[in-house]
Short mmCIF file of C-alpha atoms and ligand atoms in Angstrom, two decimals:
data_model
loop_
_atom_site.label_atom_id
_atom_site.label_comp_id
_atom_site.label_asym_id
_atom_site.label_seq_id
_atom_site.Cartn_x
_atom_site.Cartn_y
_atom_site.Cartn_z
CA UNK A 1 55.24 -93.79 -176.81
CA UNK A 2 54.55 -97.32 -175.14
CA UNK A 3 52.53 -95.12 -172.55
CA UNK A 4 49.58 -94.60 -175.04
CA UNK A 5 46.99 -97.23 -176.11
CA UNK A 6 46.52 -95.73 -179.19
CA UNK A 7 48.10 -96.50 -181.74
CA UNK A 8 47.78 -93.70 -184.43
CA UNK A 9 48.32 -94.15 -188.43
CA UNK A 10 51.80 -93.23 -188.61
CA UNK A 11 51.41 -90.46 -191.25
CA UNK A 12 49.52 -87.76 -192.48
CA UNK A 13 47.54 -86.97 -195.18
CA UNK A 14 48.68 -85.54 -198.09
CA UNK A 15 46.49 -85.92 -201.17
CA UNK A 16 42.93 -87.01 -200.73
CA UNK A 17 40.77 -89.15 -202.74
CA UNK A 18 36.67 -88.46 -202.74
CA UNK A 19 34.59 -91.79 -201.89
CA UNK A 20 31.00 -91.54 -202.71
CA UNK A 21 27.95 -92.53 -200.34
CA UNK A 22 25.49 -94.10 -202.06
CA UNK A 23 21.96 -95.61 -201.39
CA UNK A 24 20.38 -99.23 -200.67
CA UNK A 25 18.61 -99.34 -203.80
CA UNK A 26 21.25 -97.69 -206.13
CA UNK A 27 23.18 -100.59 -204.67
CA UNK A 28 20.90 -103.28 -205.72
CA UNK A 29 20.81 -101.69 -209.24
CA UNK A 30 24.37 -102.19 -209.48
CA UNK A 31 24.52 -105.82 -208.69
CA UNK A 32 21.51 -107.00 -210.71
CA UNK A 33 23.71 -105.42 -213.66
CA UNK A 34 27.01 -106.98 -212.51
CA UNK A 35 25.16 -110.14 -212.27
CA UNK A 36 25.44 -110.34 -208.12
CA UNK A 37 29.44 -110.83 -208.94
CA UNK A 38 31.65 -108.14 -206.88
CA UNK A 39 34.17 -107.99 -209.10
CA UNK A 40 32.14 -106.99 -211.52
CA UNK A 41 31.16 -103.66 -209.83
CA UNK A 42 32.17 -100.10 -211.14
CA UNK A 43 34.49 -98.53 -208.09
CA UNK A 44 32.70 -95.51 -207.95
CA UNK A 45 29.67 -97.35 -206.56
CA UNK A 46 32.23 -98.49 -204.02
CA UNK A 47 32.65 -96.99 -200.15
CA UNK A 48 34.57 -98.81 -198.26
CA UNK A 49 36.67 -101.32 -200.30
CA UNK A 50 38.36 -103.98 -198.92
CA UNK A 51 38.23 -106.43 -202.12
CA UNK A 52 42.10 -106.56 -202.26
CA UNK A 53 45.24 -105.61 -200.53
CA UNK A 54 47.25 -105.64 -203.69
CA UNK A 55 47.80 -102.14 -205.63
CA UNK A 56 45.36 -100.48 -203.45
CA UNK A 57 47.81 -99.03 -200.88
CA UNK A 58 48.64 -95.19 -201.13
CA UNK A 59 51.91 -94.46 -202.07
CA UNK A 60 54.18 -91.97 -199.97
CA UNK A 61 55.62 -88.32 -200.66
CA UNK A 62 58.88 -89.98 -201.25
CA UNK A 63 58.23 -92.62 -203.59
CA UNK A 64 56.15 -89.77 -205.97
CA UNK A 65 58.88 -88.50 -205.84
CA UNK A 66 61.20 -91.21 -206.88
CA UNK A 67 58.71 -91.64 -209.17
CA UNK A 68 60.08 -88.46 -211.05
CA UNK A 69 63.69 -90.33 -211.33
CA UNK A 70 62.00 -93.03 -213.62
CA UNK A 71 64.14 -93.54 -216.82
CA UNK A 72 62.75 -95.34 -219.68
CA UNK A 73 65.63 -96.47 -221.39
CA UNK A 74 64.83 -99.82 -222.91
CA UNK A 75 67.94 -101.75 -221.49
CA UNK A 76 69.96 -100.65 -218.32
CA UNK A 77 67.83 -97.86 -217.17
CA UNK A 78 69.57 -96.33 -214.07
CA UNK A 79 65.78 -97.29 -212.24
CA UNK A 80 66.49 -100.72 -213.01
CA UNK A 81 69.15 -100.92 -211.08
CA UNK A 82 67.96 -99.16 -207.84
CA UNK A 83 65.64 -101.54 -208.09
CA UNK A 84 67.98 -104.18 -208.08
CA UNK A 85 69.31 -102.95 -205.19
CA UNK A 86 66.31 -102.34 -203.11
CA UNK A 87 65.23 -106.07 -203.86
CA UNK A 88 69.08 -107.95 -203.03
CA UNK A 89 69.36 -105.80 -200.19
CA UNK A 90 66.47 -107.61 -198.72
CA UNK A 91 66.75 -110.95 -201.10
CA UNK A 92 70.43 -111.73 -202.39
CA UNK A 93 69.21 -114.03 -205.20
CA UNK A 94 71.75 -114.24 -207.92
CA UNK A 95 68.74 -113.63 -210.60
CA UNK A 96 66.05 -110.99 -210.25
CA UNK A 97 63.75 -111.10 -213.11
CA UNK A 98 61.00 -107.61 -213.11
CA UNK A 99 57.61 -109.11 -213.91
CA UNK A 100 54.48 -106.57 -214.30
CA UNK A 101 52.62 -108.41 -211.14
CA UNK A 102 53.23 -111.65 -209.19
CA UNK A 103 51.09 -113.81 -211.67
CA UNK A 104 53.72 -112.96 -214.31
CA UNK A 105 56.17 -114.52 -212.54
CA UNK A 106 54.18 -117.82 -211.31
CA UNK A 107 52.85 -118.27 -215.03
CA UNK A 108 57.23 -117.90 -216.13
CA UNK A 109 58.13 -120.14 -213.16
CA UNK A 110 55.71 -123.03 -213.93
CA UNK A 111 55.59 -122.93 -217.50
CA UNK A 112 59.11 -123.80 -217.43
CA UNK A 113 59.12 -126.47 -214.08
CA UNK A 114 55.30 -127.56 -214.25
CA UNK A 115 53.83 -129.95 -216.67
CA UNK A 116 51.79 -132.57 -216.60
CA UNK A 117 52.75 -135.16 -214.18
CA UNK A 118 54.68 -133.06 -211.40
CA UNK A 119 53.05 -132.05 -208.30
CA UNK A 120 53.72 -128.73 -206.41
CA UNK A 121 53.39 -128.41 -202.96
CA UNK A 122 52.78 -125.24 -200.73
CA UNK A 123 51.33 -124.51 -197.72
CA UNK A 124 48.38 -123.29 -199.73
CA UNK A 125 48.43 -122.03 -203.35
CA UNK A 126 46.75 -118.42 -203.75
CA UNK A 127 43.77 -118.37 -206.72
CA UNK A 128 46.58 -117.35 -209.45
CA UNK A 129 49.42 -119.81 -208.47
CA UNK A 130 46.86 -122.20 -207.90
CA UNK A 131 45.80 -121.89 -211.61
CA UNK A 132 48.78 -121.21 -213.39
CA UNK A 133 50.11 -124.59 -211.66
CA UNK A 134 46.96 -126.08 -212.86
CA UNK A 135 47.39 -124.10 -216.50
CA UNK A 136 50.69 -125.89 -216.89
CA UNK A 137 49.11 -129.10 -216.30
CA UNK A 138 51.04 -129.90 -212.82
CA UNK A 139 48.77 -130.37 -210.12
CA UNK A 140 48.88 -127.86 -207.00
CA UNK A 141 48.91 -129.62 -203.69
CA UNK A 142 47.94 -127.57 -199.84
CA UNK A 143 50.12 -129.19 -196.98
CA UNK A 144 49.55 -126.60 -194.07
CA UNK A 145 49.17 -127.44 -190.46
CA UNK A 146 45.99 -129.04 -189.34
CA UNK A 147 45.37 -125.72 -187.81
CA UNK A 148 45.13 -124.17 -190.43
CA UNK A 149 42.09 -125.25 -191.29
CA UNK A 150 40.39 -124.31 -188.15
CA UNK A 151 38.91 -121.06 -188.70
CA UNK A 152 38.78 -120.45 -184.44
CA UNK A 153 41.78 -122.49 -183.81
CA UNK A 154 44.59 -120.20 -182.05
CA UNK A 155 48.17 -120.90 -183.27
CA UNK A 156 50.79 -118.05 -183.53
CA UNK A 157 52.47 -119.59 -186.81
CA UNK A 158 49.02 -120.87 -188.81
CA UNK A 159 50.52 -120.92 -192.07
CA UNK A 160 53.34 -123.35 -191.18
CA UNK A 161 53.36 -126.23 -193.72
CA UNK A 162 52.73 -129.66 -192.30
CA UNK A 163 56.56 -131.20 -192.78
CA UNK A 164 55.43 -134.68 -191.83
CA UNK A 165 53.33 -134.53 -194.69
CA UNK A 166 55.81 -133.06 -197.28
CA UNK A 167 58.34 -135.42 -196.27
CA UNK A 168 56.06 -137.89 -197.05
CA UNK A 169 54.80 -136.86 -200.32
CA UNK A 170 58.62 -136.51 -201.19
CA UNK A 171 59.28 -139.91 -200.06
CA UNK A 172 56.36 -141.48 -202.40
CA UNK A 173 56.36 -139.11 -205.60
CA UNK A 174 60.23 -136.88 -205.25
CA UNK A 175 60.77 -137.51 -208.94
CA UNK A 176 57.19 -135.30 -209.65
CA UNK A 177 58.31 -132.50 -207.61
CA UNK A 178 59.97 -129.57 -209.30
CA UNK A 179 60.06 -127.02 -206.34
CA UNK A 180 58.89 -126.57 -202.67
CA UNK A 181 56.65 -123.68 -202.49
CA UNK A 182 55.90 -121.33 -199.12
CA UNK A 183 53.63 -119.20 -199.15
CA UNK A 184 54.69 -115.78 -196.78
CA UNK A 185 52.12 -114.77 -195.38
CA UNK A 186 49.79 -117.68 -196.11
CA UNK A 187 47.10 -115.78 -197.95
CA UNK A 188 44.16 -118.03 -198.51
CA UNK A 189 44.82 -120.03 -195.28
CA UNK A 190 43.93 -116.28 -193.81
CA UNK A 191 46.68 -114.28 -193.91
CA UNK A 192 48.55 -116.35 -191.32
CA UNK A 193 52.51 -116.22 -190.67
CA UNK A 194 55.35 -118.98 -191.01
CA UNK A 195 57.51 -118.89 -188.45
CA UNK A 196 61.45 -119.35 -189.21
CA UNK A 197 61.63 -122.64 -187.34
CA UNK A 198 59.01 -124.12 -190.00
CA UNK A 199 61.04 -122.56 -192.89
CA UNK A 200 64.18 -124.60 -191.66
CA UNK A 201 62.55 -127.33 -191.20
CA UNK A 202 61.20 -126.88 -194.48
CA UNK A 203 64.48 -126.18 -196.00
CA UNK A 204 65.80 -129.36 -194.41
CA UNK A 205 63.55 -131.37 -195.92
CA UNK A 206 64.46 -130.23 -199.19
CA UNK A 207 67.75 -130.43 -198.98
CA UNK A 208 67.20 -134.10 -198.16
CA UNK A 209 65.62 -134.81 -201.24
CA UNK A 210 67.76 -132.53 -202.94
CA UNK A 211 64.62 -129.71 -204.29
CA UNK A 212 64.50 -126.32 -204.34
CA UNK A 213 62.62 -124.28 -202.06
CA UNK A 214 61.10 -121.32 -203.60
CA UNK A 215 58.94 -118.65 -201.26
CA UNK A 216 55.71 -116.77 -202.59
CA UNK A 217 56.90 -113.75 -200.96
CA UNK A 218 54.36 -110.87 -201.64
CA UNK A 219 53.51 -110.29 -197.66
CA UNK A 220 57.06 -110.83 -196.37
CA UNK A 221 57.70 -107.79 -193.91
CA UNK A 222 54.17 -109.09 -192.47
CA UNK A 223 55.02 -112.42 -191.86
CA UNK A 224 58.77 -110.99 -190.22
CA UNK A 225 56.83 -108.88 -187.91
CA UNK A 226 54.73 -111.44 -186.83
CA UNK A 227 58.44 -113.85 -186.51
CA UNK A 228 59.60 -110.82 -184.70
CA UNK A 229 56.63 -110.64 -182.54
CA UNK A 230 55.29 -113.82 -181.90
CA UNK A 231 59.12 -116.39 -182.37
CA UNK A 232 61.10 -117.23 -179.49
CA UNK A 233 64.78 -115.22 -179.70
CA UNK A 234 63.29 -112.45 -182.25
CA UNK A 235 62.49 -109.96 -180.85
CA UNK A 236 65.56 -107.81 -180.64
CA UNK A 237 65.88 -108.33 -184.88
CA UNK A 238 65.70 -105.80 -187.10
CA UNK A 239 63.06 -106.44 -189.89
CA UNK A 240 65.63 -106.31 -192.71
CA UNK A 241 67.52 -109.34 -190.76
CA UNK A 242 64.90 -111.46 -190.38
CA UNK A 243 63.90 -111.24 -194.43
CA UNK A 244 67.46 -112.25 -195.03
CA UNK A 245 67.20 -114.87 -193.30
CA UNK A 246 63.77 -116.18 -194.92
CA UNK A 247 65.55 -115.41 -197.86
CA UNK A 248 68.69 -117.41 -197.07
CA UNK A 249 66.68 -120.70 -196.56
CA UNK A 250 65.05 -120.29 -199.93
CA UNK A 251 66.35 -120.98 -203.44
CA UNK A 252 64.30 -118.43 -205.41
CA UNK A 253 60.92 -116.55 -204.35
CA UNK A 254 58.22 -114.82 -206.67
CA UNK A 255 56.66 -111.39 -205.41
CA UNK A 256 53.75 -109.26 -206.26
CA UNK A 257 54.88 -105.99 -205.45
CA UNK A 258 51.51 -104.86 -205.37
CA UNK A 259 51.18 -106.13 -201.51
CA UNK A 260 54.17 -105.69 -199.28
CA UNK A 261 56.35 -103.72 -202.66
CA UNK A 262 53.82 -100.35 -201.40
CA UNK A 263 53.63 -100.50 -204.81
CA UNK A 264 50.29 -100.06 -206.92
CA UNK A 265 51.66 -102.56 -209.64
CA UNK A 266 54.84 -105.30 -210.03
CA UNK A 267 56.64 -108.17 -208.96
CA UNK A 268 59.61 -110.40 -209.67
CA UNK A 269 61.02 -113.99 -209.85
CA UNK A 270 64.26 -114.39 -208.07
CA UNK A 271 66.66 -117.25 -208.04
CA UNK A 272 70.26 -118.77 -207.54
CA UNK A 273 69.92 -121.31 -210.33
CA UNK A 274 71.67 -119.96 -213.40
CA UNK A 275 70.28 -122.63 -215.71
CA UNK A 276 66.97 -122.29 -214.55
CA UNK A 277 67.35 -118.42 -214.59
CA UNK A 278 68.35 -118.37 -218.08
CA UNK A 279 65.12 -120.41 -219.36
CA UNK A 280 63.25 -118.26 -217.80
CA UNK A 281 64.84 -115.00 -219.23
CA UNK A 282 63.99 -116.49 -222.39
CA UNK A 283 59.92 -116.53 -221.44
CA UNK A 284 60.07 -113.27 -220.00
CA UNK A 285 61.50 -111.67 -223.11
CA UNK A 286 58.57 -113.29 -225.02
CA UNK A 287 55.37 -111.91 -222.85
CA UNK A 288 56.93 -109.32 -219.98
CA UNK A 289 59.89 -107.55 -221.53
CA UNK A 290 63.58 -106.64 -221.59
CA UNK A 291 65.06 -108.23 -218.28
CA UNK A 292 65.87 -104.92 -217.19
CA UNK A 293 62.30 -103.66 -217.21
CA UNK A 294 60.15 -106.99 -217.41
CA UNK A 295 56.63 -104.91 -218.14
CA UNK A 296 57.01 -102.54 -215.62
CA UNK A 297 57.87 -98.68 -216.71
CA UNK A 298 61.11 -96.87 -215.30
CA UNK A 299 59.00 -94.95 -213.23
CA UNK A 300 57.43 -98.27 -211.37
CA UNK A 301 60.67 -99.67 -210.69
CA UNK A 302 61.66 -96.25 -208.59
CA UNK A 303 58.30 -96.51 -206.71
CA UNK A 304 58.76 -100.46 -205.71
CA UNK A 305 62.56 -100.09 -204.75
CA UNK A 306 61.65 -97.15 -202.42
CA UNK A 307 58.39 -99.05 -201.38
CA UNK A 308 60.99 -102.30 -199.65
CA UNK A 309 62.14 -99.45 -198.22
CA UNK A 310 59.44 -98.28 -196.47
CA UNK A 311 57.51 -101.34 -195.54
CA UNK A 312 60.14 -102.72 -193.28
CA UNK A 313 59.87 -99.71 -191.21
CA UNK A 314 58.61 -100.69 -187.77
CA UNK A 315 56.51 -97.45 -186.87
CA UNK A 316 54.97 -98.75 -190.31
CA UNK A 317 54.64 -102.53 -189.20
CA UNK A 318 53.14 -101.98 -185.88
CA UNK A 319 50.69 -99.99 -187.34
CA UNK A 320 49.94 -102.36 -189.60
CA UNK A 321 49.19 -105.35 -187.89
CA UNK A 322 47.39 -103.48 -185.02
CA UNK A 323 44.91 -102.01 -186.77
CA UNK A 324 44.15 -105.56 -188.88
CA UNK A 325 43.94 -106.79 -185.03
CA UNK A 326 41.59 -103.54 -184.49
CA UNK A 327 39.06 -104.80 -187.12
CA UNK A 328 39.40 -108.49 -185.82
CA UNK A 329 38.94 -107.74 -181.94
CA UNK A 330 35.91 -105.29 -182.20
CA UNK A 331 34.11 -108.18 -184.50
CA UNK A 332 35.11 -111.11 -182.22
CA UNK A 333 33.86 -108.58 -179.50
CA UNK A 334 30.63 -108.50 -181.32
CA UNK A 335 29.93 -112.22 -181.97
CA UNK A 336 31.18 -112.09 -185.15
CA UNK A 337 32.91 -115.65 -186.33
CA UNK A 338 36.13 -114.35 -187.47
CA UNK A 339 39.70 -116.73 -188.80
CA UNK A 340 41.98 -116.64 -185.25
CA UNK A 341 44.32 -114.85 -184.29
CA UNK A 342 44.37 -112.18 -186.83
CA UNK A 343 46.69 -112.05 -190.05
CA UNK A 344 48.72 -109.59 -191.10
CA UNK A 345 46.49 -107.84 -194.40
CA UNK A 346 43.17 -108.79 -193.79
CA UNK A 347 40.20 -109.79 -191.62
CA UNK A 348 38.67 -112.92 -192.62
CA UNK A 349 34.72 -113.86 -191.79
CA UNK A 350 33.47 -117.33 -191.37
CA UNK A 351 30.76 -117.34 -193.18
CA UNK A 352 29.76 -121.12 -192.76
CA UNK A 353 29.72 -120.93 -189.52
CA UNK A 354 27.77 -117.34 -189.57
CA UNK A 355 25.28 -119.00 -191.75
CA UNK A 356 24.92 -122.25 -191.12
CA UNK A 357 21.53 -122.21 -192.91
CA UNK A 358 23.19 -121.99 -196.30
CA UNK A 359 25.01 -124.94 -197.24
CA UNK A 360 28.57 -124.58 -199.03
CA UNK A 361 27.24 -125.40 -202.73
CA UNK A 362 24.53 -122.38 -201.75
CA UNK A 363 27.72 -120.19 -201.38
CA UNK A 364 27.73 -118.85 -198.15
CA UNK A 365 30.52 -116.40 -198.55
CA UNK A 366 29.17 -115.18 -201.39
CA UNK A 367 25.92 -114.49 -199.75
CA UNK A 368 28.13 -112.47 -197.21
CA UNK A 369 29.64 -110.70 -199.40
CA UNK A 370 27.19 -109.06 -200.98
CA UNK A 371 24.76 -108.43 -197.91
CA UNK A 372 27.91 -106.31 -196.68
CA UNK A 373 28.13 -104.52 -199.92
CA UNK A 374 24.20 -103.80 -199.96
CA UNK A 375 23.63 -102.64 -196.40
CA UNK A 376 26.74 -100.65 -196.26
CA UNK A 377 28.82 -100.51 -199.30
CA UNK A 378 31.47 -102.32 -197.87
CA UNK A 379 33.49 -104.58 -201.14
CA UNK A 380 35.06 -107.67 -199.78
CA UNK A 381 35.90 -111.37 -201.27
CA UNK A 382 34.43 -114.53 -201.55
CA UNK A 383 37.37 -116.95 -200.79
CA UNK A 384 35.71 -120.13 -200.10
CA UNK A 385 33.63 -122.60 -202.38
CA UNK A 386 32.98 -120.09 -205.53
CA UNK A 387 36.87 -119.28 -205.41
CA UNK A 388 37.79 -122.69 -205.26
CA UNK A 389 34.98 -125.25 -205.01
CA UNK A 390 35.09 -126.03 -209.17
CA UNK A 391 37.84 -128.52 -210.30
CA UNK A 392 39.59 -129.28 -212.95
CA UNK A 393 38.11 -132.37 -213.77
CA UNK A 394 34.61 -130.22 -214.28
CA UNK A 395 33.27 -131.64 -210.38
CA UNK A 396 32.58 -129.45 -208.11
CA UNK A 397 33.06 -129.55 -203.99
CA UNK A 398 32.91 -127.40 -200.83
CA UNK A 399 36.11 -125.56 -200.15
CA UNK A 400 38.11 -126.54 -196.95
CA UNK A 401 36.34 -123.47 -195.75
CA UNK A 402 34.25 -120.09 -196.64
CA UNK A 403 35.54 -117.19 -195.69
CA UNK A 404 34.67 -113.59 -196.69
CA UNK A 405 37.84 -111.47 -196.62
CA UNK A 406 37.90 -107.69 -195.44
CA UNK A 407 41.39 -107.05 -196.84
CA UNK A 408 43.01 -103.76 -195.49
CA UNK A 409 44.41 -101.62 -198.18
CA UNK A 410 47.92 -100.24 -197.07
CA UNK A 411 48.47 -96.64 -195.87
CA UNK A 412 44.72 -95.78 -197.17
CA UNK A 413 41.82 -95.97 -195.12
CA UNK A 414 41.89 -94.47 -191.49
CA UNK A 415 40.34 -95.46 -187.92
CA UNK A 416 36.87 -94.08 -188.30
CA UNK A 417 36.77 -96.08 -191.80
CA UNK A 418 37.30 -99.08 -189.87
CA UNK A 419 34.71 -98.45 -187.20
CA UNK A 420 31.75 -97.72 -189.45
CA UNK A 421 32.64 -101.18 -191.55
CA UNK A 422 32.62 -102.65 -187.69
CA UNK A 423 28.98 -100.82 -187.22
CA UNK A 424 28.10 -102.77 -190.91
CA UNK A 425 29.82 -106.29 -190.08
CA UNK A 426 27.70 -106.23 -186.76
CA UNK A 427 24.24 -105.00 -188.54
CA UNK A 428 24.76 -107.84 -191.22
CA UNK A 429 25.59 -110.45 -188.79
CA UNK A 430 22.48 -109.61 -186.63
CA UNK A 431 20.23 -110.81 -189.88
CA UNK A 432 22.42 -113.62 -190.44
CA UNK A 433 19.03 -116.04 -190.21
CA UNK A 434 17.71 -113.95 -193.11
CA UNK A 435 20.15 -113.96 -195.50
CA UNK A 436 19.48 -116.33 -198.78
CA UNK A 437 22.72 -118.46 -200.46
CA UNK A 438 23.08 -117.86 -204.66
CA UNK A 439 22.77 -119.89 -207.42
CA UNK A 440 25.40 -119.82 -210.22
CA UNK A 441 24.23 -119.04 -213.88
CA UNK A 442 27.52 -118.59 -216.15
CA UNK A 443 31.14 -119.69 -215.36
CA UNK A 444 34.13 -119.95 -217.37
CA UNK A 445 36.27 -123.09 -217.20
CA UNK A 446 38.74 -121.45 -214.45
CA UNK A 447 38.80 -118.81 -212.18
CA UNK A 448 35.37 -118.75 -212.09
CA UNK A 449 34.86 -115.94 -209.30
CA UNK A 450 35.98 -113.27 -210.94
CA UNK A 451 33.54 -113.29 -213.97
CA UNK A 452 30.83 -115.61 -212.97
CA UNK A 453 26.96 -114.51 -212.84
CA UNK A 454 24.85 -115.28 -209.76
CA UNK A 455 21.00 -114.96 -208.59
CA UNK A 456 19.87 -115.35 -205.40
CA UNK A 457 18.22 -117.91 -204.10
CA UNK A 458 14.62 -117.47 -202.63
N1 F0G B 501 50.57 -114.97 -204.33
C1 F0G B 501 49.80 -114.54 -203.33
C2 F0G B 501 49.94 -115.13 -201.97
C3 F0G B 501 48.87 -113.51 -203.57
O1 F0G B 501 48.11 -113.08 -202.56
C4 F0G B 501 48.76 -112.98 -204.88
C5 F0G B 501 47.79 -111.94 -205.18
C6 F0G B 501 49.61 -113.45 -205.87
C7 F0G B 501 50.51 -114.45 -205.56
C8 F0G B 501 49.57 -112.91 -207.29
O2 F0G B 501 50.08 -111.63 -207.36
O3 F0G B 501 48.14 -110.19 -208.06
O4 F0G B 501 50.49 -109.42 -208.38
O5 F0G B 501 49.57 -111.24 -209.78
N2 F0G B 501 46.84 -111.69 -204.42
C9 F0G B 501 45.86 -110.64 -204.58
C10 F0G B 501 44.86 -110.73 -203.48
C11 F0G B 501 45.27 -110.54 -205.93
O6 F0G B 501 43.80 -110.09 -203.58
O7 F0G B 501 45.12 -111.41 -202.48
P1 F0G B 501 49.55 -110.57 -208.45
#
């Protein structure tokens, strides 16, 4: 196979799905009514969508059909336990606790180790942890690498945390720290690996000041590929080793299986603490579910536990990862300012330094964002100074940076899909100079981006 520079999507298609071509101005129409906010578009008036990673993969033959095995029995459904199985075998946490999505799990987690006063570090928080850290009145702190926050900065292991600067933040404050988060891959920092080195050293740290480590897992088999690829001593691992051993130098993790599950919805929390487990049993029960089903349906469980399955594949992995590099070459190839090297579920513009005429609090990314959606139809997301530039103290800053992710749905969209959003990132990028930043009319309190109301500026 190694002969051949092509590398093909390892599958075929089975059961299509119609996208519909639409025009300019029908385009228009549909963000003046969604108030210039993506989110707030209706699919249909979608072609190419790249908004999220997360529930938008296609599922395979085989987990339809384990899909037919689900059993709804309230407690101790037989698809409970495969699931079990499917998640030990990669994770052997003493507790697994089902969640309907990764949030579910975060909001569980913190409401029962956050509060005000305690400070959680990570490498960098995703939106959701982010704000259910926030919610529970803890305060969410970023320690990655320097390089992580240079968008053209090349580093094989970008989402490594900055240990000099947890160990210090342990040394002054290890009374206010509940947990040690990672965050696998490092989503917001751009999709960028950990390497196992950084984990240990991680884990050594914590074991000095006696805290738990807990990993936000949801792109796992993505960041072991790149460990695999890219680590000194790796490469002759199989996949499934490597995740053990991530999860051996972790205390607990929390997963959406929406990313690297293959699933289209769930998660878990996982953990050796028994206490700990058993406070959080209680919470589930309250808002999730039986801890046998935790908000998910038989049916879901069957699909996730033969979704681990699948993703550690390496036919599937390669595949992966080369194709996010496709996007990412053929952009840098054509000028575009694109996050270096490439990450493992997504592409990720700069768009301050794209548009360097619209200054952060004007939204760059935003202004991205949509001039991709009008002139081609292309759905990606802000994450930059409308994701995270509000506080909550009310103020408002630039982000660390604005970026405009192109996230690659799993399994779904094929080569020629990727070159004509290549022809569209080009196009837009040649007008740069004439694209206008937005204004922000209406905002709730938190998590503004996915609701709030824009106009353009003129
Ligand atoms: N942690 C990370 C790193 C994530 O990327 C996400 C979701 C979550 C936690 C929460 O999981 O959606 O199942 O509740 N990220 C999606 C995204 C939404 O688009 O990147 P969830």
């Amino acid at each position: 196979m190694e002969r051949w520079r092509t590398i093909i999507e390892p599958f075929r298609i089975h059961s299509v799905e119609p996208i519909r071509i639409t025009t300019r101005e029908e385009r228009v129409r549909a963000l003046e009514a969604a108030g210039w906010n993506l989110f707030g578009i209706h699919a249909d008036d979608v072609l190419i969508d790249l908004l999220t990673d997360s529930g938008t993969g296609a599922m395979s033959r085989d987990q339809w059909a384990a899909i037919q095995h689900g059993d709804e029995s309230y407690a101790g459904s037989p698809s409970w336990y495969r699931f079990l199985d499917a998640v030990q075998e990669l994770f052997p946490f003493h507790h697994v606790i089902p969640t309907h999505q990764g949030r579910a799990a975060e909001r569980i987690l913190f409401s029962v180790i956050g509060g005000t006063g305690k400070v959680i570090p990570n490498n960098t928080h995703f939106d959701t942890t982010r704000a259910n850290v926030e919610f529970s009145g803890a305060e969410a702190l970023d320690l990655v690498i320097a390089e992580g926050h240079e968008p053209a900065t090349v580093h094989p292991f970008k989402g490594n945390m900055d240990v000099d600067a947890l160990e210090h933040l342990l040394a002054e404050r290890a009374d206010d720290v509940p947990v040690v988060f990672v965050t696998v891959t490092n989503n917001s920092g751009g999709g960028q690996p950990v390497s196992l080195r950084n984990l240990k050293a991680v884990r050594a740290v914590c074991d000095r000041f006696g805290k738990p480590l807990f990993l936000d897992a949801c792109r796992f088999a993505e960041n072991a590929w790149f460990i695999k690829t890219r680590e000194e001593g790796q490469a002759d691992r199989p996949i499934p080793d490597i995740v053990r051993e991530m999860a051996s130098l972790a205390d607990g993790m929390t997963m959406s299986a929406k990313k690297d599950g293959l699933a289209n919805i769930g998660g878990w929390l996982a953990m050796n603490d028994d206490a700990l487990a058993e406070r959080c049993r209680t919470l589930e029960i309250l808002t999730e579910g039986f801890p046998t089903y935790g908000g998910l349906a038989g049916r879901d469980l069957e699909a996730i536990a033969q979704g681990l399955r699948e993703v550690v594949d390496e036919d599937y992995l390669h595949y992966r990862i080369v194709s996010t590099a496709y996007l990412g070459s053929a952009l840098d190839a054509a000028g575009v300012p694109v996050v270096k090297p490439f990450g493992g579920h997504a592409v990720y513009l700069d768009a301050r330094a794209l548009l360097p005429h619209i200054p952060p609090l004007d939204y760059p990314g935003q202004a991205l964002a949509i001039a991709l959606y009008v002139e081609g139809g292309i759905r990606g997301c802000e994450i930059g100074t409308v994701m995270f530039g509000r506080h909550p103290d009310g103020s408002e800053s630039p982000a660390a940076m604005d970026l405009v992710r192109l996230a690659i749905p799993r399994r779904t969209y094929t080569q020629s899909h990727v070159d004509y959003v290549i022809e569209v990132v080009a196009a837009v990028a040649e007008q740069a100079a004439d694209l206008r930043g937005f204004r922000i009319v209406a905002e709730p309190s938190q998590l503004r981006h996915f609701t709030a109301r824009f106009e353009p500026l003129t």
